[in-house]
PDB file of N, CA and C in Angstrom:
ATOM      1  N   MET J  24       0.821  -1.189   0.000  1.00 49.00           N
ATOM      2  CA  MET J  24       0.000   0.000   0.000  1.00 49.00           C
ATOM      3  C   MET J  24       0.867   1.257   0.000  1.00 49.00           C
ATOM      4  N   ARG J  25       1.939   1.187   0.756  1.00 55.00           N
ATOM      5  CA  ARG J  25       2.795   2.357   0.845  1.00 55.00           C
ATOM      6  C   ARG J  25       3.482   2.651  -0.483  1.00 55.00           C
ATOM      7  N   LYS J  26       3.811   1.621  -1.263  1.00 58.00           N
ATOM      8  CA  LYS J  26       4.488   1.830  -2.544  1.00 58.00           C
ATOM      9  C   LYS J  26       3.575   2.522  -3.555  1.00 58.00           C
ATOM     10  N   ASN J  27       2.273   2.209  -3.554  1.00 59.00           N
ATOM     11  CA  ASN J  27       1.350   2.861  -4.471  1.00 59.00           C
ATOM     12  C   ASN J  27       1.241   4.349  -4.175  1.00 59.00           C
ATOM     13  N   ALA J  28       1.160   4.696  -2.914  1.00 63.00           N
ATOM     14  CA  ALA J  28       1.070   6.103  -2.533  1.00 63.00           C
ATOM     15  C   ALA J  28       2.369   6.823  -2.867  1.00 63.00           C
ATOM     16  N   PHE J  29       3.479   6.130  -2.684  1.00 71.00           N
ATOM     17  CA  PHE J  29       4.766   6.741  -2.984  1.00 71.00           C
ATOM     18  C   PHE J  29       4.870   7.079  -4.470  1.00 71.00           C
ATOM     19  N   GLY J  30       4.349   6.250  -5.348  1.00 79.00           N
ATOM     20  CA  GLY J  30       4.368   6.524  -6.780  1.00 79.00           C
ATOM     21  C   GLY J  30       3.522   7.738  -7.137  1.00 79.00           C
ATOM     22  N   ALA J  31       2.365   7.860  -6.513  1.00 80.00           N
ATOM     23  CA  ALA J  31       1.487   9.003  -6.771  1.00 80.00           C
ATOM     24  C   ALA J  31       2.126  10.290  -6.267  1.00 80.00           C
ATOM     25  N   ILE J  32       2.775  10.215  -5.115  1.00 84.00           N
ATOM     26  CA  ILE J  32       3.441  11.406  -4.574  1.00 84.00           C
ATOM     27  C   ILE J  32       4.598  11.816  -5.492  1.00 84.00           C
ATOM     28  N   ASP J  33       5.365  10.837  -5.978  1.00 87.00           N
ATOM     29  CA  ASP J  33       6.443  11.149  -6.924  1.00 87.00           C
ATOM     30  C   ASP J  33       5.902  11.822  -8.176  1.00 87.00           C
ATOM     31  N   LEU J  34       4.793  11.327  -8.658  1.00 88.00           N
ATOM     32  CA  LEU J  34       4.189  11.909  -9.850  1.00 88.00           C
ATOM     33  C   LEU J  34       3.771  13.357  -9.598  1.00 88.00           C
ATOM     34  N   LEU J  35       3.155  13.627  -8.468  1.00 90.00           N
ATOM     35  CA  LEU J  35       2.741  14.992  -8.145  1.00 90.00           C
ATOM     36  C   LEU J  35       3.933  15.915  -7.947  1.00 90.00           C
ATOM     37  N   ILE J  36       4.978  15.428  -7.289  1.00 92.00           N
ATOM     38  CA  ILE J  36       6.174  16.252  -7.097  1.00 92.00           C
ATOM     39  C   ILE J  36       6.835  16.547  -8.444  1.00 92.00           C
ATOM     40  N   GLY J  37       6.890  15.551  -9.313  1.00 91.00           N
ATOM     41  CA  GLY J  37       7.453  15.759 -10.645  1.00 91.00           C
ATOM     42  C   GLY J  37       6.651  16.768 -11.445  1.00 91.00           C
ATOM     43  N   LEU J  38       5.337  16.701 -11.337  1.00 93.00           N
ATOM     44  CA  LEU J  38       4.473  17.655 -12.019  1.00 93.00           C
ATOM     45  C   LEU J  38       4.669  19.064 -11.471  1.00 93.00           C
ATOM     46  N   LEU J  39       4.817  19.178 -10.173  1.00 93.00           N
ATOM     47  CA  LEU J  39       5.056  20.474  -9.550  1.00 93.00           C
ATOM     48  C   LEU J  39       6.386  21.066 -10.014  1.00 93.00           C
ATOM     49  N   ILE J  40       7.420  20.247 -10.045  1.00 94.00           N
ATOM     50  CA  ILE J  40       8.738  20.726 -10.488  1.00 94.00           C
ATOM     51  C   ILE J  40       8.688  21.142 -11.958  1.00 94.00           C
ATOM     52  N   ALA J  41       8.031  20.346 -12.786  1.00 94.00           N
ATOM     53  CA  ALA J  41       7.917  20.692 -14.208  1.00 94.00           C
ATOM     54  C   ALA J  41       7.143  21.986 -14.383  1.00 94.00           C
ATOM     55  N   SER J  42       6.096  22.196 -13.579  1.00 92.00           N
ATOM     56  CA  SER J  42       5.314  23.429 -13.669  1.00 92.00           C
ATOM     57  C   SER J  42       6.153  24.640 -13.287  1.00 92.00           C
ATOM     58  N   VAL J  43       6.934  24.526 -12.236  1.00 91.00           N
ATOM     59  CA  VAL J  43       7.775  25.637 -11.798  1.00 91.00           C
ATOM     60  C   VAL J  43       8.809  25.969 -12.865  1.00 91.00           C
ATOM     61  N   ILE J  44       9.422  24.944 -13.444  1.00 91.00           N
ATOM     62  CA  ILE J  44      10.423  25.178 -14.495  1.00 91.00           C
ATOM     63  C   ILE J  44       9.761  25.833 -15.710  1.00 91.00           C
ATOM     64  N   PHE J  45       8.565  25.387 -16.063  1.00 90.00           N
ATOM     65  CA  PHE J  45       7.857  25.974 -17.199  1.00 90.00           C
ATOM     66  C   PHE J  45       7.526  27.431 -16.943  1.00 90.00           C
ATOM     67  N   ILE J  46       7.064  27.769 -15.741  1.00 88.00           N
ATOM     68  CA  ILE J  46       6.713  29.153 -15.413  1.00 88.00           C
ATOM     69  C   ILE J  46       7.948  30.043 -15.439  1.00 88.00           C
ATOM     70  N   ILE J  47       9.055  29.567 -14.905  1.00 86.00           N
ATOM     71  CA  ILE J  47      10.295  30.348 -14.928  1.00 86.00           C
ATOM     72  C   ILE J  47      10.755  30.556 -16.366  1.00 86.00           C
ATOM     73  N   GLY J  48      10.695  29.510 -17.172  1.00 85.00           N
ATOM     74  CA  GLY J  48      11.093  29.636 -18.571  1.00 85.00           C
ATOM     75  C   GLY J  48      10.193  30.578 -19.336  1.00 85.00           C
ATOM     76  N   LEU J  49       8.909  30.534 -19.071  1.00 82.00           N
ATOM     77  CA  LEU J  49       7.964  31.405 -19.750  1.00 82.00           C
ATOM     78  C   LEU J  49       8.217  32.869 -19.407  1.00 82.00           C
ATOM     79  N   ASN J  50       8.493  33.144 -18.145  1.00 76.00           N
ATOM     80  CA  ASN J  50       8.775  34.516 -17.738  1.00 76.00           C
ATOM     81  C   ASN J  50      10.088  35.029 -18.321  1.00 76.00           C
ATOM     82  N   SER J  51      11.076  34.155 -18.473  1.00 76.00           N
ATOM     83  CA  SER J  51      12.348  34.608 -19.032  1.00 76.00           C
ATOM     84  C   SER J  51      12.241  34.878 -20.523  1.00 76.00           C
ATOM     85  N   LEU J  52      11.322  34.205 -21.219  1.00 72.00           N
ATOM     86  CA  LEU J  52      11.160  34.415 -22.653  1.00 72.00           C
ATOM     87  C   LEU J  52      10.122  35.482 -22.984  1.00 72.00           C
ATOM     88  N   LYS J  53       9.470  36.014 -21.981  1.00 70.00           N
ATOM     89  CA  LYS J  53       8.400  36.983 -22.217  1.00 70.00           C
ATOM     90  C   LYS J  53       8.895  38.230 -22.944  1.00 70.00           C
ATOM     91  N   GLY J  54      10.048  38.752 -22.591  1.00 65.00           N
ATOM     92  CA  GLY J  54      10.554  39.965 -23.200  1.00 65.00           C
ATOM     93  C   GLY J  54      11.354  39.719 -24.462  1.00 65.00           C
ATOM     94  N   VAL J  55      11.653  38.471 -24.759  1.00 61.00           N
ATOM     95  CA  VAL J  55      12.470  38.151 -25.924  1.00 61.00           C
ATOM     96  C   VAL J  55      11.552  37.772 -27.073  1.00 61.00           C
ATOM     97  N   SER J  56      11.294  38.739 -27.934  1.00 58.00           N
ATOM     98  CA  SER J  56      10.439  38.493 -29.083  1.00 58.00           C
ATOM     99  C   SER J  56      11.043  39.178 -30.295  1.00 58.00           C
ATOM    100  N   SER J  57      11.059  38.481 -31.409  1.00 58.00           N
ATOM    101  CA  SER J  57      11.622  39.072 -32.614  1.00 58.00           C
ATOM    102  C   SER J  57      10.617  39.967 -33.321  1.00 58.00           C
ATOM    103  N   LEU J  58       9.343  39.879 -32.957  1.00 58.00           N
ATOM    104  CA  LEU J  58       8.323  40.652 -33.658  1.00 58.00           C
ATOM    105  C   LEU J  58       8.159  42.058 -33.105  1.00 58.00           C
ATOM    106  N   LYS J  59       8.165  42.201 -31.803  1.00 57.00           N
ATOM    107  CA  LYS J  59       7.989  43.509 -31.146  1.00 57.00           C
ATOM    108  C   LYS J  59       6.762  44.236 -31.686  1.00 57.00           C
ATOM    109  N   LEU J  60       5.610  43.627 -31.569  1.00 57.00           N
ATOM    110  CA  LEU J  60       4.393  44.183 -32.140  1.00 57.00           C
ATOM    111  C   LEU J  60       3.857  45.385 -31.373  1.00 57.00           C
ATOM    112  N   LYS J  61       4.117  45.471 -30.081  1.00 56.00           N
ATOM    113  CA  LYS J  61       3.582  46.583 -29.297  1.00 56.00           C
ATOM    114  C   LYS J  61       4.195  47.917 -29.712  1.00 56.00           C
ATOM    115  N   ASP J  62       5.498  47.941 -29.889  1.00 54.00           N
ATOM    116  CA  ASP J  62       6.190  49.181 -30.214  1.00 54.00           C
ATOM    117  C   ASP J  62       6.510  49.266 -31.701  1.00 54.00           C
ATOM    118  N   SER J  63       5.695  48.657 -32.520  1.00 55.00           N
ATOM    119  CA  SER J  63       5.964  48.603 -33.954  1.00 55.00           C
ATOM    120  C   SER J  63       5.709  49.969 -34.583  1.00 55.00           C
ATOM    121  N   SER J  64       6.558  50.337 -35.538  1.00 56.00           N
ATOM    122  CA  SER J  64       6.402  51.613 -36.219  1.00 56.00           C
ATOM    123  C   SER J  64       5.716  51.429 -37.573  1.00 56.00           C
ATOM    124  N   VAL J  65       5.036  50.315 -37.767  1.00 56.00           N
ATOM    125  CA  VAL J  65       4.350  50.057 -39.030  1.00 56.00           C
ATOM    126  C   VAL J  65       3.183  51.022 -39.155  1.00 56.00           C
ATOM    127  N   ASN J  66       3.088  51.669 -40.293  1.00 60.00           N
ATOM    128  CA  ASN J  66       2.017  52.619 -40.533  1.00 60.00           C
ATOM    129  C   ASN J  66       0.759  51.841 -40.903  1.00 60.00           C
ATOM    130  N   THR J  67      -0.247  51.891 -40.040  1.00 61.00           N
ATOM    131  CA  THR J  67      -1.467  51.128 -40.257  1.00 61.00           C
ATOM    132  C   THR J  67      -2.194  51.599 -41.507  1.00 61.00           C
ATOM    133  N   GLN J  68      -2.158  52.877 -41.785  1.00 66.00           N
ATOM    134  CA  GLN J  68      -2.836  53.414 -42.966  1.00 66.00           C
ATOM    135  C   GLN J  68      -2.213  52.854 -44.241  1.00 66.00           C
ATOM    136  N   SER J  69      -0.888  52.765 -44.290  1.00 81.00           N
ATOM    137  CA  SER J  69      -0.243  52.253 -45.492  1.00 81.00           C
ATOM    138  C   SER J  69      -0.563  50.778 -45.689  1.00 81.00           C
ATOM    139  N   VAL J  70      -0.692  50.025 -44.608  1.00 81.00           N
ATOM    140  CA  VAL J  70      -1.067  48.624 -44.715  1.00 81.00           C
ATOM    141  C   VAL J  70      -2.486  48.517 -45.260  1.00 81.00           C
ATOM    142  N   GLN J  71      -3.384  49.345 -44.765  1.00 84.00           N
ATOM    143  CA  GLN J  71      -4.764  49.346 -45.250  1.00 84.00           C
ATOM    144  C   GLN J  71      -4.822  49.732 -46.728  1.00 84.00           C
ATOM    145  N   GLU J  72      -4.027  50.715 -47.115  1.00 88.00           N
ATOM    146  CA  GLU J  72      -3.991  51.124 -48.517  1.00 88.00           C
ATOM    147  C   GLU J  72      -3.482  49.994 -49.408  1.00 88.00           C
ATOM    148  N   HIS J  73      -2.471  49.289 -48.941  1.00 89.00           N
ATOM    149  CA  HIS J  73      -1.931  48.167 -49.704  1.00 89.00           C
ATOM    150  C   HIS J  73      -2.980  47.070 -49.884  1.00 89.00           C
ATOM    151  N   VAL J  74      -3.714  46.775 -48.816  1.00 90.00           N
ATOM    152  CA  VAL J  74      -4.774  45.766 -48.894  1.00 90.00           C
ATOM    153  C   VAL J  74      -5.856  46.214 -49.869  1.00 90.00           C
ATOM    154  N   ASP J  75      -6.238  47.488 -49.796  1.00 91.00           N
ATOM    155  CA  ASP J  75      -7.259  48.010 -50.709  1.00 91.00           C
ATOM    156  C   ASP J  75      -6.809  47.916 -52.165  1.00 91.00           C
ATOM    157  N   GLU J  76      -5.549  48.265 -52.430  1.00 92.00           N
ATOM    158  CA  GLU J  76      -5.029  48.177 -53.796  1.00 92.00           C
ATOM    159  C   GLU J  76      -5.041  46.737 -54.298  1.00 92.00           C
ATOM    160  N   THR J  77      -4.639  45.815 -53.442  1.00 94.00           N
ATOM    161  CA  THR J  77      -4.622  44.409 -53.835  1.00 94.00           C
ATOM    162  C   THR J  77      -6.022  43.899 -54.118  1.00 94.00           C
ATOM    163  N   VAL J  78      -6.974  44.268 -53.274  1.00 95.00           N
ATOM    164  CA  VAL J  78      -8.365  43.853 -53.491  1.00 95.00           C
ATOM    165  C   VAL J  78      -8.896  44.439 -54.791  1.00 95.00           C
ATOM    166  N   ASN J  79      -8.586  45.698 -55.080  1.00 95.00           N
ATOM    167  CA  ASN J  79      -9.021  46.322 -56.327  1.00 95.00           C
ATOM    168  C   ASN J  79      -8.426  45.623 -57.545  1.00 95.00           C
ATOM    169  N   GLU J  80      -7.151  45.250 -57.457  1.00 95.00           N
ATOM    170  CA  GLU J  80      -6.519  44.521 -58.560  1.00 95.00           C
ATOM    171  C   GLU J  80      -7.219  43.181 -58.796  1.00 95.00           C
ATOM    172  N   ILE J  81      -7.545  42.489 -57.730  1.00 94.00           N
ATOM    173  CA  ILE J  81      -8.222  41.195 -57.852  1.00 94.00           C
ATOM    174  C   ILE J  81      -9.602  41.373 -58.454  1.00 94.00           C
ATOM    175  N   GLU J  82     -10.323  42.398 -58.024  1.00 96.00           N
ATOM    176  CA  GLU J  82     -11.656  42.652 -58.579  1.00 96.00           C
ATOM    177  C   GLU J  82     -11.571  43.001 -60.064  1.00 96.00           C
ATOM    178  N   ASN J  83     -10.560  43.790 -60.450  1.00 95.00           N
ATOM    179  CA  ASN J  83     -10.381  44.144 -61.864  1.00 95.00           C
ATOM    180  C   ASN J  83     -10.072  42.908 -62.708  1.00 95.00           C
ATOM    181  N   MET J  84      -9.182  42.044 -62.206  1.00 95.00           N
ATOM    182  CA  MET J  84      -8.859  40.823 -62.940  1.00 95.00           C
ATOM    183  C   MET J  84     -10.081  39.919 -63.061  1.00 95.00           C
ATOM    184  N   ARG J  85     -10.873  39.848 -62.025  1.00 95.00           N
ATOM    185  CA  ARG J  85     -12.090  39.036 -62.054  1.00 95.00           C
ATOM    186  C   ARG J  85     -13.065  39.572 -63.100  1.00 95.00           C
ATOM    187  N   GLN J  86     -13.230  40.884 -63.128  1.00 95.00           N
ATOM    188  CA  GLN J  86     -14.138  41.484 -64.103  1.00 95.00           C
ATOM    189  C   GLN J  86     -13.618  41.279 -65.528  1.00 95.00           C
ATOM    190  N   GLN J  87     -12.325  41.394 -65.735  1.00 95.00           N
ATOM    191  CA  GLN J  87     -11.750  41.144 -67.050  1.00 95.00           C
ATOM    192  C   GLN J  87     -11.976  39.702 -67.489  1.00 95.00           C
ATOM    193  N   THR J  88     -11.861  38.764 -66.559  1.00 94.00           N
ATOM    194  CA  THR J  88     -12.105  37.359 -66.873  1.00 94.00           C
ATOM    195  C   THR J  88     -13.553  37.137 -67.262  1.00 94.00           C
ATOM    196  N   ILE J  89     -14.464  37.759 -66.534  1.00 94.00           N
ATOM    197  CA  ILE J  89     -15.897  37.630 -66.849  1.00 94.00           C
ATOM    198  C   ILE J  89     -16.176  38.208 -68.229  1.00 94.00           C
ATOM    199  N   ASP J  90     -15.617  39.383 -68.516  1.00 94.00           N
ATOM    200  CA  ASP J  90     -15.816  40.009 -69.828  1.00 94.00           C
ATOM    201  C   ASP J  90     -15.234  39.147 -70.949  1.00 94.00           C
ATOM    202  N   TYR J  91     -14.068  38.603 -70.714  1.00 94.00           N
ATOM    203  CA  TYR J  91     -13.427  37.749 -71.717  1.00 94.00           C
ATOM    204  C   TYR J  91     -14.281  36.513 -71.994  1.00 94.00           C
ATOM    205  N   ASN J  92     -14.783  35.888 -70.939  1.00 93.00           N
ATOM    206  CA  ASN J  92     -15.621  34.694 -71.112  1.00 93.00           C
ATOM    207  C   ASN J  92     -16.912  35.028 -71.844  1.00 93.00           C
ATOM    208  N   ARG J  93     -17.500  36.171 -71.554  1.00 93.00           N
ATOM    209  CA  ARG J  93     -18.708  36.588 -72.269  1.00 93.00           C
ATOM    210  C   ARG J  93     -18.422  36.808 -73.749  1.00 93.00           C
ATOM    211  N   GLN J  94     -17.289  37.438 -74.027  1.00 92.00           N
ATOM    212  CA  GLN J  94     -16.913  37.681 -75.414  1.00 92.00           C
ATOM    213  C   GLN J  94     -16.672  36.370 -76.156  1.00 92.00           C
ATOM    214  N   MET J  95     -16.031  35.428 -75.495  1.00 90.00           N
ATOM    215  CA  MET J  95     -15.792  34.126 -76.118  1.00 90.00           C
ATOM    216  C   MET J  95     -17.103  33.402 -76.396  1.00 90.00           C
ATOM    217  N   LEU J  96     -18.052  33.485 -75.483  1.00 90.00           N
ATOM    218  CA  LEU J  96     -19.365  32.864 -75.704  1.00 90.00           C
ATOM    219  C   LEU J  96     -20.096  33.528 -76.869  1.00 90.00           C
ATOM    220  N   LYS J  97     -19.993  34.858 -76.970  1.00 88.00           N
ATOM    221  CA  LYS J  97     -20.614  35.580 -78.081  1.00 88.00           C
ATOM    222  C   LYS J  97     -20.020  35.142 -79.413  1.00 88.00           C
ATOM    223  N   ASP J  98     -18.695  35.070 -79.442  1.00 87.00           N
ATOM    224  CA  ASP J  98     -18.001  34.688 -80.680  1.00 87.00           C
ATOM    225  C   ASP J  98     -18.336  33.258 -81.088  1.00 87.00           C
ATOM    226  N   ASN J  99     -18.517  32.377 -80.149  1.00 84.00           N
ATOM    227  CA  ASN J  99     -18.818  30.987 -80.451  1.00 84.00           C
ATOM    228  C   ASN J  99     -20.249  30.807 -80.923  1.00 84.00           C
ATOM    229  N   ASN J 100     -21.143  31.665 -80.479  1.00 78.00           N
ATOM    230  CA  ASN J 100     -22.544  31.557 -80.878  1.00 78.00           C
ATOM    231  C   ASN J 100     -22.779  32.076 -82.289  1.00 78.00           C
ATOM    232  N   TYR J 101     -21.959  32.960 -82.788  1.00 68.00           N
ATOM    233  CA  TYR J 101     -22.162  33.520 -84.133  1.00 68.00           C
ATOM    234  C   TYR J 101     -21.430  32.759 -85.168  1.00 68.00           C
TER     235      TYR J 101
END
């Protein structure tokens, strides 16, 4: 009976030690980030403008494809 309890206690102590090591490691890596998103100097407006331009280009290409397909259907029917 004592051996079964001893195994469970070892498991809990091991889990506690692993948790402490994980918390210490997490706190030490908290300030070490290659992204630095909080203090980023990225201009949000320029990013939005870039997205808008890309979306407009995609919409234009889509419309050109639709027009081309319509023209091809017209040519095939005549």
